[in-house]
Short mmCIF file of C-alpha atoms and ligand atoms in Angstrom, two decimals:
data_model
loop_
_atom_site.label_atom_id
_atom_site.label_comp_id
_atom_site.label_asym_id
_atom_site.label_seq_id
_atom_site.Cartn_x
_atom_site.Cartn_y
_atom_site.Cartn_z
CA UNK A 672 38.98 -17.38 -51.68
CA UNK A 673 36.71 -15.06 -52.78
CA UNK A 674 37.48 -13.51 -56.74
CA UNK A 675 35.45 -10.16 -58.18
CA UNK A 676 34.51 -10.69 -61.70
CA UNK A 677 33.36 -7.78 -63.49
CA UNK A 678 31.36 -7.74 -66.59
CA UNK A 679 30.94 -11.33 -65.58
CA UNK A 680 27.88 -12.28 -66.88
CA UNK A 681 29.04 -11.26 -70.47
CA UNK A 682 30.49 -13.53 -73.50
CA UNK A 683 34.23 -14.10 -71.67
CA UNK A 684 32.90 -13.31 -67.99
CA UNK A 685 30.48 -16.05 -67.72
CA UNK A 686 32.73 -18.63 -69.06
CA UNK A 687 35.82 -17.35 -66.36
CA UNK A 688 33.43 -17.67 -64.15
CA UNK A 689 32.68 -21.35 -64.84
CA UNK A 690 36.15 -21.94 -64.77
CA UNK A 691 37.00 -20.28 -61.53
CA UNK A 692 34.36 -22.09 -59.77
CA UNK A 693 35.08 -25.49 -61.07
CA UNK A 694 38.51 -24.65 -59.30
CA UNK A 695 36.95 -23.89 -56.22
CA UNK A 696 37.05 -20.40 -55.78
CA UNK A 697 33.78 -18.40 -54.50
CA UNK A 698 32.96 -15.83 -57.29
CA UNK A 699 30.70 -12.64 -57.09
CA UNK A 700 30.11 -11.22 -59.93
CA UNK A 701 28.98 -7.65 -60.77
CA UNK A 702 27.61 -6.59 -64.08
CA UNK A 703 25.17 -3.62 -65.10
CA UNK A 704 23.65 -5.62 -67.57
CA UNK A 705 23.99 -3.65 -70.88
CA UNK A 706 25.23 -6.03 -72.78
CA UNK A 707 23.94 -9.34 -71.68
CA UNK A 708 21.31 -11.29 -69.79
CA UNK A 709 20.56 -12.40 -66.15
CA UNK A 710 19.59 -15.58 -67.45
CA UNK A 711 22.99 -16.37 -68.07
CA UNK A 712 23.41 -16.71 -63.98
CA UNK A 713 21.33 -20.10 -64.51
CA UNK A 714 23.54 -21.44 -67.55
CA UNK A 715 26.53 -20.72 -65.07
CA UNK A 716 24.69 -22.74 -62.33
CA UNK A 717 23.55 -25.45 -64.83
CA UNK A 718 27.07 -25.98 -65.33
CA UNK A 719 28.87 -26.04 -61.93
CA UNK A 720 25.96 -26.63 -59.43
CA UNK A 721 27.09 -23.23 -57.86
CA UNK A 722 25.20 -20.25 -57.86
CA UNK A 723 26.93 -16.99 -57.86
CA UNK A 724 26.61 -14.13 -55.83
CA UNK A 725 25.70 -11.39 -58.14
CA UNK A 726 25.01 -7.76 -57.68
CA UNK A 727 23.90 -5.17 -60.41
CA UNK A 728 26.46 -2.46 -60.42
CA UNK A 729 27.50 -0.07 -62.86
CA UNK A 730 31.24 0.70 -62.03
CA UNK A 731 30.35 4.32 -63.72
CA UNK A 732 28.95 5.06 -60.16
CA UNK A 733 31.55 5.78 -58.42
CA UNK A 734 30.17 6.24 -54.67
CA UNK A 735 28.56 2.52 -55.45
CA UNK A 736 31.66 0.93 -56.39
CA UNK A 737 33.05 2.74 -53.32
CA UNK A 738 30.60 1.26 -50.95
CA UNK A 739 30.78 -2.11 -52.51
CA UNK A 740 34.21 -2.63 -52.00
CA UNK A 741 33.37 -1.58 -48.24
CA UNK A 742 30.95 -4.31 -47.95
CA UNK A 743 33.34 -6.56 -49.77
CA UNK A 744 36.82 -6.26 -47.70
CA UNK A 745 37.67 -9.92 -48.43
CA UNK A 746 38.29 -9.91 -51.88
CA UNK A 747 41.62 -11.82 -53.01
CA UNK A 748 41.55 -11.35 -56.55
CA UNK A 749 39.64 -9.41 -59.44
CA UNK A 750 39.07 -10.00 -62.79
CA UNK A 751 37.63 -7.00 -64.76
CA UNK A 752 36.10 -7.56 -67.99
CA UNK A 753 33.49 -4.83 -67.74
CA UNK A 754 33.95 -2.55 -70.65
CA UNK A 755 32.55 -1.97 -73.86
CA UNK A 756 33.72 -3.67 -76.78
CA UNK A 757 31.86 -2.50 -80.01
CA UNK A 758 34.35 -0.56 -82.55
CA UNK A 759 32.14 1.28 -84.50
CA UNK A 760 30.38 2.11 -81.43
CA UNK A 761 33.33 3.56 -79.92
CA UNK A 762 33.65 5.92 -82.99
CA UNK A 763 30.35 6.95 -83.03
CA UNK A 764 30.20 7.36 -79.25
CA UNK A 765 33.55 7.85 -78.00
CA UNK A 766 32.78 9.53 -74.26
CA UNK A 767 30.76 6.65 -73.67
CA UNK A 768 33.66 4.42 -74.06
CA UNK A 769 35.98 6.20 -72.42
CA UNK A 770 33.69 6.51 -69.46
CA UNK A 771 32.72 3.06 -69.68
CA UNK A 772 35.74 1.48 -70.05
CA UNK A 773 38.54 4.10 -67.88
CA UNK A 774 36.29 5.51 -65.39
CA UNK A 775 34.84 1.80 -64.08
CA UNK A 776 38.60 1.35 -64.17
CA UNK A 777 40.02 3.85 -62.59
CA UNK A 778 37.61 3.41 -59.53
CA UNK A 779 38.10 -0.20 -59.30
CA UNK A 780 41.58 0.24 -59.14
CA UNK A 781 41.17 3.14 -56.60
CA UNK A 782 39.31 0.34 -53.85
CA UNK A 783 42.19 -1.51 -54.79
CA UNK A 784 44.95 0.55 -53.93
CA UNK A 785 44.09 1.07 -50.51
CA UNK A 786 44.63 -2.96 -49.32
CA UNK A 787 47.27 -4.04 -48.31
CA UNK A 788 47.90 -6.48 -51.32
CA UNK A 789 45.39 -6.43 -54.42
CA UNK A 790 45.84 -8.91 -57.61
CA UNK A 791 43.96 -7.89 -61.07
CA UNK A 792 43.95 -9.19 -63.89
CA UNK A 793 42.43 -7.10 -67.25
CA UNK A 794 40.97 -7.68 -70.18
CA UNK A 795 43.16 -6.56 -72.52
CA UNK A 796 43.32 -7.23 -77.00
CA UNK A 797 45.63 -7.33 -79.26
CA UNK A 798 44.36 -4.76 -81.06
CA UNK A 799 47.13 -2.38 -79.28
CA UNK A 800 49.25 -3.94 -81.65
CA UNK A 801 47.82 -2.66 -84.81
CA UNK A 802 48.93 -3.81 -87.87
CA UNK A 803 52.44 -5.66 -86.48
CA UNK A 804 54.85 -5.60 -88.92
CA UNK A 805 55.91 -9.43 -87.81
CA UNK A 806 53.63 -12.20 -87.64
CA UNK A 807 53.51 -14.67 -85.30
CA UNK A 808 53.26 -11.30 -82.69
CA UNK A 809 55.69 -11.31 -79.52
CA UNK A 810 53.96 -9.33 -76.60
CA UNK A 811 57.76 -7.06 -77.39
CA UNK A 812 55.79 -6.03 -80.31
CA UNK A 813 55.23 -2.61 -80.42
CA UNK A 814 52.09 -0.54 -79.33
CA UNK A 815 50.61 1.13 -82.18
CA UNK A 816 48.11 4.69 -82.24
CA UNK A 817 44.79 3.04 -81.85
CA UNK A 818 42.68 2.95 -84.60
CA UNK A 819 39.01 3.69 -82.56
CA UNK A 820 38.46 4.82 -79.26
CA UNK A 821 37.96 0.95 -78.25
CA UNK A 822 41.24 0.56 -79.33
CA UNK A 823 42.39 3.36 -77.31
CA UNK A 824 40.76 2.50 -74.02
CA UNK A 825 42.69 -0.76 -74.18
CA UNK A 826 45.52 1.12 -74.65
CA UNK A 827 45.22 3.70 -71.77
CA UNK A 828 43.82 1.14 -69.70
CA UNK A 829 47.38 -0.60 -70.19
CA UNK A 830 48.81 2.30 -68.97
CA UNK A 831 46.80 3.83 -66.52
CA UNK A 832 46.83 0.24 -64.95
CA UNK A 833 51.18 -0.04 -65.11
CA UNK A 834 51.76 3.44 -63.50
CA UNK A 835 49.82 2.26 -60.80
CA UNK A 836 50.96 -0.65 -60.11
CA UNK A 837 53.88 1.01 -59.77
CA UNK A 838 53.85 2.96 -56.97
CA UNK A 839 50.54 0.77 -54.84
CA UNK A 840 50.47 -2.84 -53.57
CA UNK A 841 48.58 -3.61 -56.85
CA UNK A 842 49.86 -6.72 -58.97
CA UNK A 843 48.37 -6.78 -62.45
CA UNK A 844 48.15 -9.19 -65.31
CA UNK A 845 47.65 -7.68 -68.80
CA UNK A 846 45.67 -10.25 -70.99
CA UNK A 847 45.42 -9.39 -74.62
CA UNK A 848 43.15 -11.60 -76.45
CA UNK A 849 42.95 -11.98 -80.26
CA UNK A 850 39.84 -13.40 -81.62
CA UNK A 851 37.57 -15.08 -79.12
CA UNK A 852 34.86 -17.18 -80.54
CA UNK A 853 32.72 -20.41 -79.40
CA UNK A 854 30.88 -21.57 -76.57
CA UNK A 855 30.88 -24.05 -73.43
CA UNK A 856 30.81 -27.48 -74.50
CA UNK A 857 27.36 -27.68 -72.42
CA UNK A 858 25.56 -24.89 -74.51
CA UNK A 859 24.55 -23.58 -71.36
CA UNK A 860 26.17 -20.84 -72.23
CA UNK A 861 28.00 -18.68 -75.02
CA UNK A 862 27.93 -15.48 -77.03
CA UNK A 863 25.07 -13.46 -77.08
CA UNK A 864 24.99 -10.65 -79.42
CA UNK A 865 22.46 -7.73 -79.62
CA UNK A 866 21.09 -6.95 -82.93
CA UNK A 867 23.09 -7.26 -86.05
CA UNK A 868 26.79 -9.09 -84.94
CA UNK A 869 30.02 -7.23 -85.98
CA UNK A 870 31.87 -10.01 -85.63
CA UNK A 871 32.74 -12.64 -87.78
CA UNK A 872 31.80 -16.00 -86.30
CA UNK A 873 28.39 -14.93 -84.88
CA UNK A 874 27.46 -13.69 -88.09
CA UNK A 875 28.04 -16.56 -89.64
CA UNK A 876 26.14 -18.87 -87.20
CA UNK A 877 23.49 -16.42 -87.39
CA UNK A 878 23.53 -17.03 -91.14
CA UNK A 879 23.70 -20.11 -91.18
CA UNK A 880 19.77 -20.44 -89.04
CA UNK A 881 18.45 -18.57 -91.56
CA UNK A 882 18.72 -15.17 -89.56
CA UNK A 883 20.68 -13.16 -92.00
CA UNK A 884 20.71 -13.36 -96.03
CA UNK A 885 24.30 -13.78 -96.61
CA UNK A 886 27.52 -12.85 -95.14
CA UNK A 887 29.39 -10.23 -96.18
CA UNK A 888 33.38 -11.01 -96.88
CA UNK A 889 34.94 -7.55 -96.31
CA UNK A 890 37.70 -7.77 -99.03
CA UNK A 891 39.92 -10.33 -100.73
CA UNK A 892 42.60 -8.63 -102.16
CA UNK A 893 44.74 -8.53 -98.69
CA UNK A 894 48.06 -9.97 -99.04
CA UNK A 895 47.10 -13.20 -97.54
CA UNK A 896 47.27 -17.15 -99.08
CA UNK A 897 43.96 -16.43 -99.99
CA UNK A 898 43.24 -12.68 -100.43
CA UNK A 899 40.54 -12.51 -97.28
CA UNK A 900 41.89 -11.06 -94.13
CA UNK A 901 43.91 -13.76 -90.96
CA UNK A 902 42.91 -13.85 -87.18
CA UNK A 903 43.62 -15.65 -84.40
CA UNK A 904 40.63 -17.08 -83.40
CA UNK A 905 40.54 -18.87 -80.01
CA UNK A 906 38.03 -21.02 -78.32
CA UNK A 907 36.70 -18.69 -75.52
CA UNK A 908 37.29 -21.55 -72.75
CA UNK A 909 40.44 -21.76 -73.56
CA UNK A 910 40.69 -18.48 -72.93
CA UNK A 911 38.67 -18.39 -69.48
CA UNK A 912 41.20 -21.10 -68.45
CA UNK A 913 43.90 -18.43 -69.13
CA UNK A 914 42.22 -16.27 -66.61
CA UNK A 915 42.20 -18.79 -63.86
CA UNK A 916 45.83 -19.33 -64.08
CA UNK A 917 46.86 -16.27 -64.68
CA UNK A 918 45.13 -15.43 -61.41
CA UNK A 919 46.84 -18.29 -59.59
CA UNK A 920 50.25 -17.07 -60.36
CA UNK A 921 49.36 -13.31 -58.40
CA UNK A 922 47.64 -15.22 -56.02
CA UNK A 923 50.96 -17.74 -55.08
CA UNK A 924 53.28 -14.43 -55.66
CA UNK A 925 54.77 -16.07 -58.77
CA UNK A 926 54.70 -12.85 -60.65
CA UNK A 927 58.55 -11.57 -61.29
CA UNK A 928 57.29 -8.41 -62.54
CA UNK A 929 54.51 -5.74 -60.92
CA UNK A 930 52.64 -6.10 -64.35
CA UNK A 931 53.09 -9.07 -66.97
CA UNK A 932 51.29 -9.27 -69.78
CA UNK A 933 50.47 -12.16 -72.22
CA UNK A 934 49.15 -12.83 -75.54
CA UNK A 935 46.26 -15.30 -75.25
CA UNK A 936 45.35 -16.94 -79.04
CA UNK A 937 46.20 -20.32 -80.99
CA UNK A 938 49.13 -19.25 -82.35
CA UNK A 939 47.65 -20.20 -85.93
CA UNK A 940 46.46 -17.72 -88.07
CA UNK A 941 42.83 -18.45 -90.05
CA UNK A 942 41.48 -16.54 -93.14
CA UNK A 943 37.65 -15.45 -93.52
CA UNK A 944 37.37 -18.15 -95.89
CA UNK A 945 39.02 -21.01 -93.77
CA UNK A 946 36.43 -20.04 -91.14
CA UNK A 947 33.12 -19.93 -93.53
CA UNK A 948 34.71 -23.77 -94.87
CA UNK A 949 35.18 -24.52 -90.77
CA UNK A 950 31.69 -24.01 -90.10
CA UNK A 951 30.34 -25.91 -93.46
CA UNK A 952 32.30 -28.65 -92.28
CA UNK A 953 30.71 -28.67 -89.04
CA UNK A 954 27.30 -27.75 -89.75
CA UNK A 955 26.76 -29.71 -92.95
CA UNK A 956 25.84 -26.23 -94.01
CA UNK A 957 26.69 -24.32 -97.54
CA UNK A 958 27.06 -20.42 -96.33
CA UNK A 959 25.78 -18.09 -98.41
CA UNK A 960 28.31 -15.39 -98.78
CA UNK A 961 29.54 -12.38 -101.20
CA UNK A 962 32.78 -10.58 -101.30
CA UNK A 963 32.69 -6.82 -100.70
CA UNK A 964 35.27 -3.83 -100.49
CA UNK A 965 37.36 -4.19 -97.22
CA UNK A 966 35.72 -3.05 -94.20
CA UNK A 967 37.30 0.56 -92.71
CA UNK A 968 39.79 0.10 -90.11
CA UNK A 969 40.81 -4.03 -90.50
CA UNK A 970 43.92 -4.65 -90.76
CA UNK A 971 45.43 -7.74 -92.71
CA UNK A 972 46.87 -10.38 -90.55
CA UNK A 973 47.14 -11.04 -86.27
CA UNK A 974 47.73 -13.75 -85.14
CA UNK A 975 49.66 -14.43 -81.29
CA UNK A 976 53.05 -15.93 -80.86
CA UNK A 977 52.19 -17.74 -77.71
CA UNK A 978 55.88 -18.81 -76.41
CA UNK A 979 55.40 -16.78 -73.87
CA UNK A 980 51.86 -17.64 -71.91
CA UNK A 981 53.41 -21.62 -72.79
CA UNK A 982 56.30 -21.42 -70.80
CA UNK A 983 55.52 -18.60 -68.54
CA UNK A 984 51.90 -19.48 -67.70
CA UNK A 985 51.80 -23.17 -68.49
CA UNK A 986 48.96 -22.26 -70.51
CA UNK A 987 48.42 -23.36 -74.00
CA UNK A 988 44.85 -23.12 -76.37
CA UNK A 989 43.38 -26.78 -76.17
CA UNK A 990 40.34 -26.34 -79.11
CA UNK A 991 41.16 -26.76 -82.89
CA UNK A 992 39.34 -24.13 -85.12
CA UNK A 993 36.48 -26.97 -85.87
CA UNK A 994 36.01 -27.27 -82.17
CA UNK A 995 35.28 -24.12 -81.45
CA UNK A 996 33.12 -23.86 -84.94
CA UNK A 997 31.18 -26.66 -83.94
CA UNK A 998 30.33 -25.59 -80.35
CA UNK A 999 29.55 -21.71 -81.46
CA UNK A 1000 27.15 -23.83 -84.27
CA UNK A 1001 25.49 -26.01 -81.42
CA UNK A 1002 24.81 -22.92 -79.21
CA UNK A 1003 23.38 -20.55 -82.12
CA UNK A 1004 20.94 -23.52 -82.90
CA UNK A 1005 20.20 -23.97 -79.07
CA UNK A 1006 19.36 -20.55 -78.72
CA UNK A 1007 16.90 -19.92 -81.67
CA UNK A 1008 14.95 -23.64 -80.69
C1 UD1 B 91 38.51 -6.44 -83.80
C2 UD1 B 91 39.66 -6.19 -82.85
C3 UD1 B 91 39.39 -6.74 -81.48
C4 UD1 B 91 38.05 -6.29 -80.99
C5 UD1 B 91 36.98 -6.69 -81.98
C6 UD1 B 91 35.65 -6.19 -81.48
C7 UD1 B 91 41.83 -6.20 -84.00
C8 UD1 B 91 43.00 -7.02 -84.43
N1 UD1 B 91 40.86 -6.85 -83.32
O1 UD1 B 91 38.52 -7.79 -84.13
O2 UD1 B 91 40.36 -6.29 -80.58
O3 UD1 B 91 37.79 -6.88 -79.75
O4 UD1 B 91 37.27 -6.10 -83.25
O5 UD1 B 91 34.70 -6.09 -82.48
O6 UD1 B 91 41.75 -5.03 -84.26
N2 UD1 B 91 34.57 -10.09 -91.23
C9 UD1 B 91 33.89 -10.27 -92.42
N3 UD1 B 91 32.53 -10.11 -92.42
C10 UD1 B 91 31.82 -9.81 -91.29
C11 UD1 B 91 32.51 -9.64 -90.07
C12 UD1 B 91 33.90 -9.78 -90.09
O7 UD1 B 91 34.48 -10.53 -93.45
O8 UD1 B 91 30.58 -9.67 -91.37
C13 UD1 B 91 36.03 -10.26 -91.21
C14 UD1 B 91 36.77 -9.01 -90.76
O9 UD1 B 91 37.05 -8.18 -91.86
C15 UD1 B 91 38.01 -9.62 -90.14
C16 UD1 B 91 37.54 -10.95 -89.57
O10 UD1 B 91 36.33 -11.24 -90.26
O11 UD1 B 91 38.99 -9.86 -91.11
C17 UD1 B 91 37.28 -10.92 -88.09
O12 UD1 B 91 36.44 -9.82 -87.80
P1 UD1 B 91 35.85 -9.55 -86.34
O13 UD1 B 91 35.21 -10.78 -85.81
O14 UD1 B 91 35.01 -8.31 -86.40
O15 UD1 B 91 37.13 -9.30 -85.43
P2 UD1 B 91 38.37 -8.28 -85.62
O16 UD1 B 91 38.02 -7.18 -86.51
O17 UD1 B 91 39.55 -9.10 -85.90
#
């Protein structure tokens, strides 16, 4: 069965991709390259022994997505991860986003429409949830105004994706991740971030190598155990495993609803400081870091009640916190040797 992965040679992509063809499916993958490497095709094929088909396509262009999806009439399934993903970004350069990230989808999802039967399953994030007001959060929880246009495109990507489904042969699965982090086991592949990381884990490993100075703790007067912000942070193939399953259940029709959507994390919520202690654990490493005020726009605690993907999807995170630590540690060092 053949399985469209967009933005699949990026961080989450490449590892779904892995996972889909260690279960046999044939994957082509389309990416514009922005935001990642082609190089990562070989770490994919280092891994499985199977080479991709791959095409460079920017969904943006909507006569090539048109004619791809003509030359590609036996697609079962697709998985679209191609979107932007930088928050400050997105407020600095919001019509980029939402042409990046609605457009692409709104196209895809037009090729779609017009089969007979189309599954797709999207890269959502808990950041639609905001600031819940209960932790651990139920998918019931409610959608809050976005704070950034990222936020937002998630958001009206939701939407835009559930109206249609409603009224096409389209079955959707709405995956919202909380914090992805880590690598493959192999090192062959994992996060690659360009220029200065936002996020949390990647700046760390990055400081730990030397690269940066010292990390900067964005606030520890939150109302936590500790004062420093909680996430959910999960180990990203755990999450790509997510993918594959949630794609099975569209594929055998064991959807009871048009759209579903799931929280993928842990379950366990992790302050800043439980994650710098993680990675000295795990790297033998002291981190140099400093508190500082809180960073515009974070919010205090997320992390995922996961009832649902457990006894809905038969899907449950596998990778402790140190796990994932260690393997984002071994592929920061592989990648600077
Ligand atoms: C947020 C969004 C997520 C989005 C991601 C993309 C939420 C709940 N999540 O994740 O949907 O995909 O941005 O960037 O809105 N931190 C530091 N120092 C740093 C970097 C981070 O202390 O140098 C702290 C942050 O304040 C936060 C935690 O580490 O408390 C995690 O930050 P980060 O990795 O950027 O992810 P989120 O902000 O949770």
């Amino acid at each position: 069965m053949k399985i469209l992965v967009t933005g699949g040679l990026g961080f989450i992509g490449s590892h779904t991709v892995v996972e889909l063809q260690n279960e046999g499916y044939e994957v082509i993958i389309v990416d514009n390259l922005s935001n990642t490497s082609l190089s990562v095709l070989d770490g994919i094929q280092n891994i499985t022994g199977k080479v991709p088909a791959f095409e460079k396509l920017d969904l943006r262009e909507k006569e090539k997505v048109q004619e791809f999806f003509k030359r590609h009439h036996d697609i079962s399934g697709v998985i679209h991860f191609a979107a932007s993903k930088a928050v400050g970004e997105s407020v600095e350069n919001p019509l980029l986003y939402y042409e990046n990230n609605i457009n692409a989808l709104v196209y895809v999802l037009q090729e779609l429409q017009q089969k007979q039967e189309a599954n797709f399953i999207f890269s959502s994030s808990c950041t639609v949830y905001g600031q819940a007001e209960t932790m651990p959060i139920t998918e019931n929880a409610s959608i809050q105004t976005a704070m950034s246009p990222y936020g937002n495109t998630k958001q009206i990507g939701e939407e835009i994706i559930t109206d249609t489904a409603k009224v096409t042969n389209i079955n959707a699965i709405l995956l919202r991740y909380f914090n992805p982090i880590g690598a493959h086991p192999s090192t062959e592949i994992g996060e690659l971030p360009i220029g200065v990381p936002q996020n949390l884990v990647p700046f760390i490993t990055q400081t730990g190598f030397g690269l940066r100075k010292e990390l900067a703790v964005y606030g520890d007067d939150y109302p936590t155990p500790d004062g420093t912000a909680v996430r959910d942070y999960i180990h990203v193939v755990d999450l790509a495993k997510a993918h594959v399953i949630a794609l099975q259940r569209l594929l055998n029709k064991k959807n009871t609803a048009k759209v579903e959507t799931f929280n993928l994390g842990t379950g366990t919520g992790s302050s800043v400081l439980e994650v710098i202690h993680s990675f000295e654990k795990v790297s033998g490493k002291k981190l140099p870091y400093k508190i500082v005020g809180r960073r515009e726009g974070d919010i205090t605690s997320a992390y995922a009640n996961t009832d649902k993907a457990n006894d809905v999807l038969g899907w449950k995170a596998q990778s402790t916190l140190e796990e994932a630590m260690a393997s984002a540690w071994k592929w920061e060092q592989k990648i600077r040797s």
